[in-house]
Amino acid sequence: MSTKLIYGLGTVAFGIKDNGFNALLMIYYNQVVGLSAGWVGAAIMIAMIADAVLDPIVGQWSDSLRSKWGRRHPFMYASVLPVGILYFALWMPPTGVSDITLFAYLLVITSGTRIAIGVYEIPSTALLAEFTQDYHERTVLVAYRFFFGVVGGILMGIVVFSMIFADDPASPGGLLDASGYHRYAAIAAPLMATAIFLSTLGTHGRISSLAKLPPPQHEGVLKTARNMFSTLFDRTNAPILIGSIFGSMAGGLNAGLMIYLQTYFWELSSDQVATLTSAGLLGVVLAFVLVLPLSKSFGKKWTTLALYSLTLLAIVLPVALRLFGLFPENGSPALVPLLFVFMAIVVMSVIAASILIASMVADVTDQILLKTGRQSEGLIFSATTFVNKTISGTGVLVSGLILTLVGFPEEAKPGQVDQSIVTNLAIVFSLATLFFTTTALIITSFYPVSEEDHQLAVEELARKRAPEPIFKQEVS
């Protein structure tokens, strides 16, 4: 239990970063700093791609590293200070400079922040496959990581919208006032660095219990690249990897546009956004409680597909009902409670499904090890992260392009944007989410590893690792 708790604690940093990037970064640089949505989306996308390109390198490097602190912990320790410093700097852009300078600043600091987080997150996630080989215990361990990550992000979101920003977005201290973002940076950045340090230090004692591996064979660049490619696109890993492309696109769109829908489509105040954000607490608790029983009853794959289908329904249905005049009007007492229920369902389904996806990836590492004899935990986990970041960044870029396409104005005040623009934004958002999520579901359905397959792989690996028996010859 102590390992589960301290291992999960480090993801608080990832949760805070995700909440800030998803809920605040676009609207801050677009509506407060004054950089066009297209420029902001481009900077975020390029930063994600730069980070994602380095993730497999970090993963492969941590797979092959041999040190007295193991394979993963040197990277985890190295990320602490850069994470805190860079995330603080992200919310302190220079003033009185050109758009090109602002774009360059956003690009560099966002890239640095993401890379620093990745230097911790990739090796830390790879520890999952090393801590346990048990099919269901891995799901439990991932659940703790997601619990801390999501709760950390949600609590920070509640603090942001209920304590840092004033209720009226356009008032001093409101969502459109830069001073609130500076206060947020002073709280969030130290918390992120502290969470990473405590988790790394707390799991340090586990290093001696991990498998002692021989030094890796030195291979040429081309052979290493071929091995990496064959590992990543093995039939056991390819459905998750390719399915993540479309799922991440939907996630990027949701990350970039949800705050716009809440502020301009539903016309919610900061307190109401904080209330919806708190629905995530209920959602993550439900996910934490339900994910293991559902997985045991229906298997990881089919539970995941059902949960992502439920996510799609809960995101699109409220918007569709409003467009057809079947949902409460803005300002109605029933609006926020209904949106709260849908938000809780979304968070529950996304978190539970993501837990199972990570657990499935851990199971893939055993299949790959059995086939190839190579320890590839860091590479395989980093590849999934690579896809998620790269394509999610594309989704954020597309969200910026959608805002430009529908003619969404800059420095817009809620209730004063042309209703046709807001409606068009909601329609495009819903159709894009429907397409990308459905495609991801179809591709992921081809994932082949069952609980029986996993158990057979674990038993075969155990046989291969067992020492050869020594037979003594009788002397007459």
CSV table of C-alpha atoms in Angstrom, one decimal:
chain,number,residue,atom,x,y,z
A,1,MET,CA,0.0,0.0,0.0
A,2,SER,CA,2.8,2.4,0.8
A,3,THR,CA,4.3,1.8,-2.6
A,4,LYS,CA,0.9,2.4,-4.3
A,5,LEU,CA,0.4,5.6,-2.5
A,6,ILE,CA,3.9,7.1,-3.0
A,7,TYR,CA,4.1,5.9,-6.6
A,8,GLY,CA,0.8,7.5,-7.4
A,9,LEU,CA,1.7,10.8,-5.7
A,10,GLY,CA,4.1,11.8,-8.4
A,11,THR,CA,1.3,12.0,-11.0
A,12,VAL,CA,-0.1,15.0,-9.1
A,13,ALA,CA,2.4,17.1,-11.1
A,14,PHE,CA,1.1,15.6,-14.4
A,15,GLY,CA,-2.5,16.3,-13.3
A,16,ILE,CA,-1.8,19.9,-12.4
A,17,LYS,CA,0.0,20.4,-15.7
A,18,ASP,CA,-2.8,18.8,-17.7
A,19,ASN,CA,-5.4,21.0,-16.0
A,20,GLY,CA,-3.4,24.1,-16.7
A,21,PHE,CA,-2.7,23.2,-20.3
A,22,ASN,CA,-6.2,22.1,-21.1
A,23,ALA,CA,-8.3,24.6,-19.2
A,24,LEU,CA,-6.2,27.8,-19.1
A,25,LEU,CA,-3.4,28.0,-21.6
A,26,MET,CA,-5.3,28.6,-24.7
A,27,ILE,CA,-7.7,31.2,-23.2
A,28,TYR,CA,-4.8,32.9,-21.3
A,29,TYR,CA,-2.6,33.4,-24.3
A,30,ASN,CA,-5.5,34.1,-26.7
A,31,GLN,CA,-7.9,36.2,-24.7
A,32,VAL,CA,-5.6,37.8,-22.0
A,33,VAL,CA,-2.2,38.0,-23.6
A,34,GLY,CA,-3.7,38.8,-27.0
A,35,LEU,CA,-2.0,36.2,-29.2
A,36,SER,CA,-4.2,34.8,-32.0
A,37,ALA,CA,-5.8,31.4,-31.4
A,38,GLY,CA,-4.0,30.0,-34.5
A,39,TRP,CA,-0.6,31.1,-33.2
A,40,VAL,CA,-1.4,29.7,-29.7
A,41,GLY,CA,-2.6,26.4,-31.2
A,42,ALA,CA,0.5,26.1,-33.4
A,43,ALA,CA,2.9,26.7,-30.5
A,44,ILE,CA,1.1,24.1,-28.4
A,45,MET,CA,1.1,21.6,-31.2
A,46,ILE,CA,4.8,22.1,-32.1
A,47,ALA,CA,5.8,21.9,-28.4
A,48,MET,CA,3.9,18.6,-28.1
A,49,ILE,CA,5.6,17.2,-31.2
A,50,ALA,CA,9.0,18.2,-29.9
A,51,ASP,CA,8.3,16.6,-26.5
A,52,ALA,CA,6.8,13.5,-28.1
A,53,VAL,CA,9.8,13.0,-30.4
A,54,LEU,CA,12.1,12.9,-27.3
A,55,ASP,CA,9.8,10.5,-25.3
A,56,PRO,CA,10.9,7.3,-27.1
A,57,ILE,CA,14.5,8.4,-26.8
A,58,VAL,CA,14.0,8.9,-23.0
A,59,GLY,CA,12.2,5.5,-22.9
A,60,GLN,CA,14.9,3.7,-24.8
A,61,TRP,CA,17.6,5.4,-22.8
A,62,SER,CA,16.0,4.4,-19.5
A,63,ASP,CA,15.6,0.8,-20.7
A,64,SER,CA,19.3,0.5,-21.4
A,65,LEU,CA,20.7,2.6,-18.4
A,66,ARG,CA,22.4,0.6,-15.7
A,67,SER,CA,23.3,2.6,-12.5
A,68,LYS,CA,23.4,2.2,-8.7
A,69,TRP,CA,20.0,4.0,-8.7
A,70,GLY,CA,18.5,1.6,-11.2
A,71,ARG,CA,17.2,2.4,-14.7
A,72,ARG,CA,14.5,4.9,-14.0
A,73,HIS,CA,15.3,7.0,-10.9
A,74,PRO,CA,18.2,9.1,-12.3
A,75,PHE,CA,15.8,10.5,-14.8
A,76,MET,CA,13.0,11.1,-12.3
A,77,TYR,CA,15.4,13.0,-9.9
A,78,ALA,CA,16.7,15.1,-12.8
A,79,SER,CA,13.2,16.4,-13.7
A,80,VAL,CA,12.4,18.0,-10.4
A,81,LEU,CA,13.8,21.5,-10.7
A,82,PRO,CA,13.2,22.0,-14.4
A,83,VAL,CA,9.5,21.2,-14.0
A,84,GLY,CA,9.0,23.8,-11.3
A,85,ILE,CA,11.0,26.6,-12.9
A,86,LEU,CA,9.6,26.2,-16.4
A,87,TYR,CA,6.0,25.8,-15.4
A,88,PHE,CA,6.3,29.0,-13.4
A,89,ALA,CA,7.8,30.9,-16.3
A,90,LEU,CA,5.0,29.7,-18.6
A,91,TRP,CA,2.5,32.0,-17.0
A,92,MET,CA,4.9,35.0,-16.9
A,93,PRO,CA,5.2,36.0,-20.6
A,94,PRO,CA,7.0,39.2,-21.5
A,95,THR,CA,4.9,42.3,-22.0
A,96,GLY,CA,5.0,44.9,-24.8
A,97,VAL,CA,6.6,42.6,-27.3
A,98,SER,CA,5.6,41.5,-30.8
A,99,ASP,CA,3.4,38.5,-31.6
A,100,ILE,CA,6.4,36.7,-33.0
A,101,THR,CA,8.3,37.1,-29.8
A,102,LEU,CA,5.3,35.9,-27.7
A,103,PHE,CA,4.9,32.9,-30.0
A,104,ALA,CA,8.6,32.1,-29.6
A,105,TYR,CA,8.4,32.4,-25.8
A,106,LEU,CA,5.3,30.2,-25.6
A,107,LEU,CA,6.9,27.6,-27.9
A,108,VAL,CA,10.2,27.4,-26.0
A,109,ILE,CA,8.7,27.4,-22.5
A,110,THR,CA,5.9,25.0,-23.3
A,111,SER,CA,8.3,22.6,-25.0
A,112,GLY,CA,10.7,22.8,-22.0
A,113,THR,CA,7.9,22.1,-19.6
A,114,ARG,CA,6.5,19.1,-21.5
A,115,ILE,CA,10.0,17.6,-22.0
A,116,ALA,CA,10.8,18.0,-18.3
A,117,ILE,CA,7.6,16.3,-17.2
A,118,GLY,CA,8.3,13.6,-19.7
A,119,VAL,CA,11.7,12.9,-18.2
A,120,TYR,CA,9.9,12.0,-15.0
A,121,GLU,CA,6.7,10.5,-16.4
A,122,ILE,CA,8.1,8.0,-18.9
A,123,PRO,CA,10.6,6.2,-16.6
A,124,SER,CA,8.1,6.4,-13.7
A,125,THR,CA,5.3,4.8,-15.8
A,126,ALA,CA,7.7,2.1,-17.0
A,127,LEU,CA,8.2,1.0,-13.4
A,128,LEU,CA,4.6,-0.3,-13.5
A,129,ALA,CA,5.6,-3.3,-15.6
A,130,GLU,CA,8.6,-4.0,-13.2
A,131,PHE,CA,6.7,-3.6,-9.9
A,132,THR,CA,4.3,-6.5,-10.7
A,133,GLN,CA,3.4,-9.0,-13.4
A,134,ASP,CA,0.0,-9.8,-12.0
A,135,TYR,CA,-2.8,-9.1,-14.6
A,136,HIS,CA,-5.2,-7.4,-12.1
A,137,GLU,CA,-2.6,-6.0,-9.7
A,138,ARG,CA,-1.3,-3.9,-12.6
A,139,THR,CA,-4.7,-2.4,-13.0
A,140,VAL,CA,-4.8,-1.5,-9.3
A,141,LEU,CA,-1.4,0.1,-9.5
A,142,VAL,CA,-2.4,2.2,-12.5
A,143,ALA,CA,-5.6,3.2,-10.8
A,144,TYR,CA,-3.6,4.8,-7.9
A,145,ARG,CA,-1.5,6.7,-10.5
A,146,PHE,CA,-4.6,8.0,-12.2
A,147,PHE,CA,-6.4,8.7,-8.9
A,148,PHE,CA,-3.6,11.0,-7.7
A,149,GLY,CA,-3.1,12.6,-11.1
A,150,VAL,CA,-6.8,13.3,-11.7
A,151,VAL,CA,-7.6,14.4,-8.2
A,152,GLY,CA,-4.5,16.7,-8.2
A,153,GLY,CA,-5.6,18.3,-11.4
A,154,ILE,CA,-9.2,18.6,-10.3
A,155,LEU,CA,-8.4,20.1,-6.9
A,156,MET,CA,-6.2,22.7,-8.6
A,157,GLY,CA,-9.0,23.4,-11.1
A,158,ILE,CA,-11.4,24.0,-8.2
A,159,VAL,CA,-8.9,26.3,-6.5
A,160,VAL,CA,-8.4,28.2,-9.8
A,161,PHE,CA,-12.1,28.8,-10.5
A,162,SER,CA,-13.4,29.2,-6.9
A,163,MET,CA,-10.5,31.0,-5.1
A,164,ILE,CA,-8.1,32.6,-7.6
A,165,PHE,CA,-10.4,34.1,-10.2
A,166,ALA,CA,-13.3,36.4,-9.5
A,167,ASP,CA,-16.8,35.2,-10.5
A,168,ASP,CA,-17.2,37.6,-13.4
A,169,PRO,CA,-14.7,36.7,-16.2
A,170,ALA,CA,-14.5,40.4,-17.4
A,171,SER,CA,-14.1,41.9,-13.9
A,172,PRO,CA,-10.7,42.7,-12.2
A,173,GLY,CA,-9.3,39.4,-10.9
A,174,GLY,CA,-11.6,37.5,-13.3
A,175,LEU,CA,-10.7,34.9,-15.9
A,176,LEU,CA,-9.6,37.6,-18.3
A,177,ASP,CA,-7.3,39.3,-15.8
A,178,ALA,CA,-3.6,38.3,-16.0
A,179,SER,CA,-3.0,38.7,-12.2
A,180,GLY,CA,-5.0,35.5,-11.5
A,181,TYR,CA,-2.7,33.5,-13.7
A,182,HIS,CA,0.4,34.8,-11.9
A,183,ARG,CA,-1.1,33.7,-8.6
A,184,TYR,CA,-1.9,30.3,-10.1
A,185,ALA,CA,1.7,29.9,-11.2
A,186,ALA,CA,3.1,30.7,-7.8
A,187,ILE,CA,1.0,27.9,-6.3
A,188,ALA,CA,1.0,25.2,-9.0
A,189,ALA,CA,4.8,25.2,-9.9
A,190,PRO,CA,6.1,24.4,-6.4
A,191,LEU,CA,3.4,21.8,-5.9
A,192,MET,CA,4.4,20.0,-9.1
A,193,ALA,CA,8.1,19.9,-8.2
A,194,THR,CA,7.4,18.7,-4.7
A,195,ALA,CA,5.1,15.9,-5.8
A,196,ILE,CA,7.8,14.5,-8.2
A,197,PHE,CA,10.5,14.7,-5.6
A,198,LEU,CA,8.5,13.0,-2.9
A,199,SER,CA,7.4,10.2,-5.2
A,200,THR,CA,10.9,9.6,-6.6
A,201,LEU,CA,12.4,9.6,-3.1
A,202,GLY,CA,9.6,7.4,-1.7
A,203,THR,CA,10.1,4.7,-4.4
A,204,HIS,CA,13.9,4.8,-4.2
A,205,GLY,CA,13.9,2.0,-1.7
A,206,ARG,CA,12.3,-0.3,-4.2
A,207,ILE,CA,15.3,-0.2,-6.6
A,208,SER,CA,17.0,-3.1,-4.9
A,209,SER,CA,14.0,-5.4,-5.4
A,210,LEU,CA,13.8,-4.9,-9.1
A,211,ALA,CA,15.2,-7.4,-11.6
A,212,LYS,CA,19.0,-7.1,-12.1
A,213,LEU,CA,19.6,-7.0,-15.8
A,214,PRO,CA,22.8,-7.6,-17.7
A,215,PRO,CA,24.2,-4.7,-19.7
A,216,PRO,CA,22.3,-4.3,-23.1
A,217,GLN,CA,24.0,-5.3,-26.3
A,218,HIS,CA,25.5,-2.5,-28.2
A,219,GLU,CA,23.8,-2.2,-31.6
A,220,GLY,CA,24.1,0.1,-34.6
A,221,VAL,CA,21.7,3.0,-35.1
A,222,LEU,CA,19.9,1.3,-38.0
A,223,LYS,CA,19.5,-2.0,-36.2
A,224,THR,CA,18.2,-0.2,-33.1
A,225,ALA,CA,15.7,1.7,-35.2
A,226,ARG,CA,14.5,-1.5,-36.8
A,227,ASN,CA,14.1,-3.2,-33.5
A,228,MET,CA,12.2,-0.2,-32.1
A,229,PHE,CA,9.9,-0.1,-35.1
A,230,SER,CA,9.2,-3.9,-35.0
A,231,THR,CA,8.5,-3.6,-31.2
A,232,LEU,CA,6.1,-0.7,-31.5
A,233,PHE,CA,4.1,-2.2,-34.4
A,234,ASP,CA,3.9,-5.7,-33.1
A,235,ARG,CA,0.4,-7.0,-33.5
A,236,THR,CA,-0.1,-6.9,-29.8
A,237,ASN,CA,0.8,-3.2,-29.5
A,238,ALA,CA,-0.4,-1.8,-32.8
A,239,PRO,CA,-4.1,-1.6,-32.1
A,240,ILE,CA,-3.4,0.5,-28.9
A,241,LEU,CA,-0.8,2.6,-30.7
A,242,ILE,CA,-2.9,3.4,-33.8
A,243,GLY,CA,-6.2,3.7,-31.9
A,244,SER,CA,-4.5,6.3,-29.7
A,245,ILE,CA,-4.0,8.5,-32.7
A,246,PHE,CA,-7.7,9.0,-33.2
A,247,GLY,CA,-8.5,9.0,-29.5
A,248,SER,CA,-5.9,11.7,-28.9
A,249,MET,CA,-7.2,13.9,-31.6
A,250,ALA,CA,-10.6,13.8,-29.9
A,251,GLY,CA,-8.9,14.6,-26.6
A,252,GLY,CA,-7.0,17.5,-28.1
A,253,LEU,CA,-10.2,19.0,-29.5
A,254,ASN,CA,-11.9,18.6,-26.1
A,255,ALA,CA,-8.9,20.1,-24.3
A,256,GLY,CA,-8.8,23.2,-26.6
A,257,LEU,CA,-12.5,23.9,-26.9
A,258,MET,CA,-14.2,22.8,-23.7
A,259,ILE,CA,-13.5,26.0,-21.8
A,260,TYR,CA,-14.9,28.0,-24.7
A,261,LEU,CA,-18.1,25.9,-24.6
A,262,GLN,CA,-18.4,26.4,-20.9
A,263,THR,CA,-17.8,30.1,-21.1
A,264,TYR,CA,-19.6,31.1,-24.3
A,265,PHE,CA,-22.0,28.2,-25.2
A,266,TRP,CA,-23.3,27.4,-21.7
A,267,GLU,CA,-22.4,30.9,-20.4
A,268,LEU,CA,-21.2,29.7,-17.0
A,269,SER,CA,-19.5,31.8,-14.4
A,270,SER,CA,-16.2,30.9,-12.8
A,271,ASP,CA,-18.0,29.5,-9.7
A,272,GLN,CA,-20.1,27.3,-12.0
A,273,VAL,CA,-17.1,26.1,-13.9
A,274,ALA,CA,-15.5,25.2,-10.6
A,275,THR,CA,-18.6,23.3,-9.7
A,276,LEU,CA,-18.4,21.3,-12.9
A,277,THR,CA,-14.7,20.8,-12.3
A,278,SER,CA,-15.5,19.3,-8.9
A,279,ALA,CA,-17.7,16.7,-10.7
A,280,GLY,CA,-14.4,15.1,-11.7
A,281,LEU,CA,-13.8,14.2,-8.0
A,282,LEU,CA,-16.9,12.1,-8.1
A,283,GLY,CA,-15.9,10.7,-11.5
A,284,VAL,CA,-12.5,9.6,-10.4
A,285,VAL,CA,-13.8,8.0,-7.2
A,286,LEU,CA,-16.3,6.0,-9.3
A,287,ALA,CA,-13.6,5.0,-11.7
A,288,PHE,CA,-11.3,3.9,-8.9
A,289,VAL,CA,-14.1,1.8,-7.4
A,290,LEU,CA,-15.5,0.3,-10.5
A,291,VAL,CA,-12.6,-0.3,-12.9
A,292,LEU,CA,-11.3,-3.5,-11.3
A,293,PRO,CA,-14.7,-5.3,-10.9
A,294,LEU,CA,-15.6,-4.3,-14.5
A,295,SER,CA,-12.3,-5.5,-15.8
A,296,LYS,CA,-12.6,-8.8,-13.9
A,297,SER,CA,-16.1,-9.4,-15.2
A,298,PHE,CA,-15.7,-8.4,-18.9
A,299,GLY,CA,-12.0,-8.2,-19.6
A,300,LYS,CA,-9.8,-5.1,-20.1
A,301,LYS,CA,-10.5,-4.6,-23.8
A,302,TRP,CA,-14.3,-4.8,-23.8
A,303,THR,CA,-14.6,-2.8,-20.7
A,304,THR,CA,-12.4,-0.1,-22.3
A,305,LEU,CA,-14.5,0.0,-25.4
A,306,ALA,CA,-17.7,0.3,-23.5
A,307,LEU,CA,-16.3,3.1,-21.3
A,308,TYR,CA,-15.1,5.1,-24.3
A,309,SER,CA,-18.5,4.8,-25.9
A,310,LEU,CA,-20.1,6.1,-22.8
A,311,THR,CA,-17.6,9.0,-22.8
A,312,LEU,CA,-18.6,9.9,-26.4
A,313,LEU,CA,-22.3,9.9,-25.5
A,314,ALA,CA,-21.8,12.1,-22.4
A,315,ILE,CA,-19.8,14.7,-24.3
A,316,VAL,CA,-22.0,15.0,-27.4
A,317,LEU,CA,-25.5,14.4,-26.0
A,318,PRO,CA,-25.8,17.7,-23.9
A,319,VAL,CA,-24.7,19.8,-26.9
A,320,ALA,CA,-27.0,17.9,-29.3
A,321,LEU,CA,-30.0,18.2,-27.0
A,322,ARG,CA,-29.4,22.0,-26.6
A,323,LEU,CA,-29.1,22.4,-30.4
A,324,PHE,CA,-32.5,20.7,-30.7
A,325,GLY,CA,-34.0,22.8,-27.9
A,326,LEU,CA,-34.3,19.8,-25.5
A,327,PHE,CA,-31.9,21.0,-22.8
A,328,PRO,CA,-32.4,23.6,-20.1
A,329,GLU,CA,-31.7,27.2,-21.2
A,330,ASN,CA,-28.6,29.1,-20.0
A,331,GLY,CA,-29.3,30.5,-16.5
A,332,SER,CA,-31.9,27.7,-15.7
A,333,PRO,CA,-31.5,26.2,-12.2
A,334,ALA,CA,-31.4,22.7,-13.8
A,335,LEU,CA,-28.5,23.5,-16.2
A,336,VAL,CA,-25.5,23.2,-13.9
A,337,PRO,CA,-26.8,20.0,-12.1
A,338,LEU,CA,-27.4,18.3,-15.4
A,339,LEU,CA,-24.0,19.3,-16.8
A,340,PHE,CA,-22.5,18.1,-13.4
A,341,VAL,CA,-23.9,14.6,-14.0
A,342,PHE,CA,-22.6,14.5,-17.6
A,343,MET,CA,-19.2,15.7,-16.5
A,344,ALA,CA,-19.0,13.1,-13.8
A,345,ILE,CA,-19.8,10.4,-16.3
A,346,VAL,CA,-17.2,11.7,-18.7
A,347,VAL,CA,-14.4,11.8,-16.1
A,348,MET,CA,-15.4,8.4,-14.7
A,349,SER,CA,-15.4,6.8,-18.1
A,350,VAL,CA,-12.2,8.4,-19.4
A,351,ILE,CA,-10.2,7.7,-16.2
A,352,ALA,CA,-11.4,4.0,-16.0
A,353,ALA,CA,-10.7,3.4,-19.7
A,354,SER,CA,-7.3,5.1,-19.4
A,355,ILE,CA,-6.4,3.0,-16.4
A,356,LEU,CA,-7.2,-0.2,-18.4
A,357,ILE,CA,-5.3,1.1,-21.5
A,358,ALA,CA,-2.1,1.6,-19.4
A,359,SER,CA,-2.6,-1.8,-17.8
A,360,MET,CA,-3.0,-3.4,-21.3
A,361,VAL,CA,0.2,-1.7,-22.4
A,362,ALA,CA,2.0,-3.2,-19.4
A,363,ASP,CA,0.7,-6.6,-20.5
A,364,VAL,CA,2.1,-6.0,-24.0
A,365,THR,CA,5.6,-5.5,-22.6
A,366,ASP,CA,5.5,-9.2,-21.4
A,367,GLN,CA,4.4,-10.4,-24.8
A,368,ILE,CA,7.2,-8.4,-26.5
A,369,LEU,CA,9.8,-9.7,-24.0
A,370,LEU,CA,8.7,-13.3,-24.7
A,371,LYS,CA,8.9,-12.8,-28.5
A,372,THR,CA,12.1,-10.8,-28.7
A,373,GLY,CA,14.0,-11.2,-25.4
A,374,ARG,CA,14.3,-7.4,-25.2
A,375,GLN,CA,13.3,-5.3,-22.1
A,376,SER,CA,11.2,-2.6,-23.8
A,377,GLU,CA,9.0,-1.1,-21.0
A,378,GLY,CA,10.2,2.4,-21.4
A,379,LEU,CA,10.1,2.3,-25.2
A,380,ILE,CA,6.5,0.9,-25.4
A,381,PHE,CA,5.1,3.3,-22.8
A,382,SER,CA,6.9,6.2,-24.3
A,383,ALA,CA,5.5,5.4,-27.8
A,384,THR,CA,1.9,5.5,-26.5
A,385,THR,CA,2.8,8.8,-24.9
A,386,PHE,CA,4.4,10.0,-28.1
A,387,VAL,CA,1.2,9.4,-30.0
A,388,ASN,CA,-1.0,10.9,-27.4
A,389,LYS,CA,1.1,14.1,-27.2
A,390,THR,CA,1.7,14.5,-30.9
A,391,ILE,CA,-1.9,13.9,-32.0
A,392,SER,CA,-3.4,15.7,-29.0
A,393,GLY,CA,-1.3,18.7,-30.0
A,394,THR,CA,-2.7,18.4,-33.5
A,395,GLY,CA,-6.1,18.4,-31.9
A,396,VAL,CA,-5.3,21.6,-30.0
A,397,LEU,CA,-4.0,23.2,-33.2
A,398,VAL,CA,-7.2,22.1,-35.0
A,399,SER,CA,-9.2,23.7,-32.2
A,400,GLY,CA,-7.5,27.0,-32.8
A,401,LEU,CA,-8.1,26.7,-36.5
A,402,ILE,CA,-11.8,25.9,-35.8
A,403,LEU,CA,-12.0,29.1,-33.7
A,404,THR,CA,-10.5,31.0,-36.6
A,405,LEU,CA,-12.8,29.3,-39.1
A,406,VAL,CA,-16.0,30.1,-37.3
A,407,GLY,CA,-14.9,33.6,-36.9
A,408,PHE,CA,-14.6,33.6,-33.1
A,409,PRO,CA,-13.5,37.1,-31.9
A,410,GLU,CA,-10.6,37.8,-29.6
A,411,GLU,CA,-11.2,39.4,-26.2
A,412,ALA,CA,-14.8,38.2,-26.4
A,413,LYS,CA,-17.1,38.8,-23.5
A,414,PRO,CA,-19.6,36.0,-22.6
A,415,GLY,CA,-23.1,36.8,-23.9
A,416,GLN,CA,-21.8,39.2,-26.5
A,417,VAL,CA,-20.6,36.8,-29.2
A,418,ASP,CA,-22.9,36.3,-32.2
A,419,GLN,CA,-25.1,33.3,-31.4
A,420,SER,CA,-24.6,31.7,-34.9
A,421,ILE,CA,-20.8,31.7,-34.3
A,422,VAL,CA,-21.2,29.9,-30.9
A,423,THR,CA,-23.7,27.4,-32.4
A,424,ASN,CA,-21.4,26.6,-35.3
A,425,LEU,CA,-18.5,26.1,-32.8
A,426,ALA,CA,-20.6,23.6,-30.9
A,427,ILE,CA,-21.7,21.7,-34.0
A,428,VAL,CA,-18.2,21.3,-35.4
A,429,PHE,CA,-16.9,20.3,-32.0
A,430,SER,CA,-19.5,17.6,-31.6
A,431,LEU,CA,-19.1,16.1,-35.2
A,432,ALA,CA,-15.3,16.0,-34.9
A,433,THR,CA,-15.5,14.3,-31.5
A,434,LEU,CA,-17.9,11.7,-32.9
A,435,PHE,CA,-15.8,10.9,-35.9
A,436,PHE,CA,-12.4,10.6,-34.1
A,437,THR,CA,-13.7,8.7,-31.1
A,438,THR,CA,-15.7,6.2,-33.2
A,439,THR,CA,-12.6,5.5,-35.3
A,440,ALA,CA,-10.5,4.9,-32.2
A,441,LEU,CA,-13.0,2.4,-30.8
A,442,ILE,CA,-13.0,0.4,-34.0
A,443,ILE,CA,-9.2,0.1,-34.2
A,444,THR,CA,-8.7,-0.6,-30.5
A,445,SER,CA,-11.2,-3.5,-30.8
A,446,PHE,CA,-8.4,-5.5,-32.5
A,447,TYR,CA,-6.3,-5.7,-29.4
A,448,PRO,CA,-5.5,-9.4,-29.0
A,449,VAL,CA,-4.2,-10.1,-25.5
A,450,SER,CA,-6.6,-11.7,-23.0
A,451,GLU,CA,-6.0,-12.7,-19.4
A,452,GLU,CA,-5.2,-16.2,-20.5
A,453,ASP,CA,-2.7,-15.0,-23.0
A,454,HIS,CA,-1.0,-12.9,-20.4
A,455,GLN,CA,-0.8,-15.7,-17.8
A,456,LEU,CA,0.7,-18.1,-20.4
A,457,ALA,CA,3.3,-15.4,-21.3
A,458,VAL,CA,4.2,-14.9,-17.6
A,459,GLU,CA,4.6,-18.6,-17.0
A,460,GLU,CA,6.8,-19.0,-20.0
A,461,LEU,CA,9.0,-16.1,-19.0
A,462,ALA,CA,9.3,-17.6,-15.5
A,463,ARG,CA,10.5,-20.9,-17.0
A,464,LYS,CA,13.1,-19.1,-19.2
A,465,ARG,CA,14.4,-17.2,-16.2
A,466,ALA,CA,14.6,-20.2,-13.9
A,467,PRO,CA,18.2,-21.5,-13.4
A,468,GLU,CA,19.2,-24.6,-15.1
A,469,PRO,CA,19.0,-27.7,-12.8
A,470,ILE,CA,22.3,-29.2,-11.8
A,471,PHE,CA,22.4,-33.0,-11.9
A,472,LYS,CA,25.1,-34.8,-9.9
A,473,GLN,CA,26.4,-37.9,-11.5
A,474,GLU,CA,26.5,-40.9,-9.2
A,475,VAL,CA,29.9,-42.5,-8.7
A,476,SER,CA,29.9,-46.2,-8.1
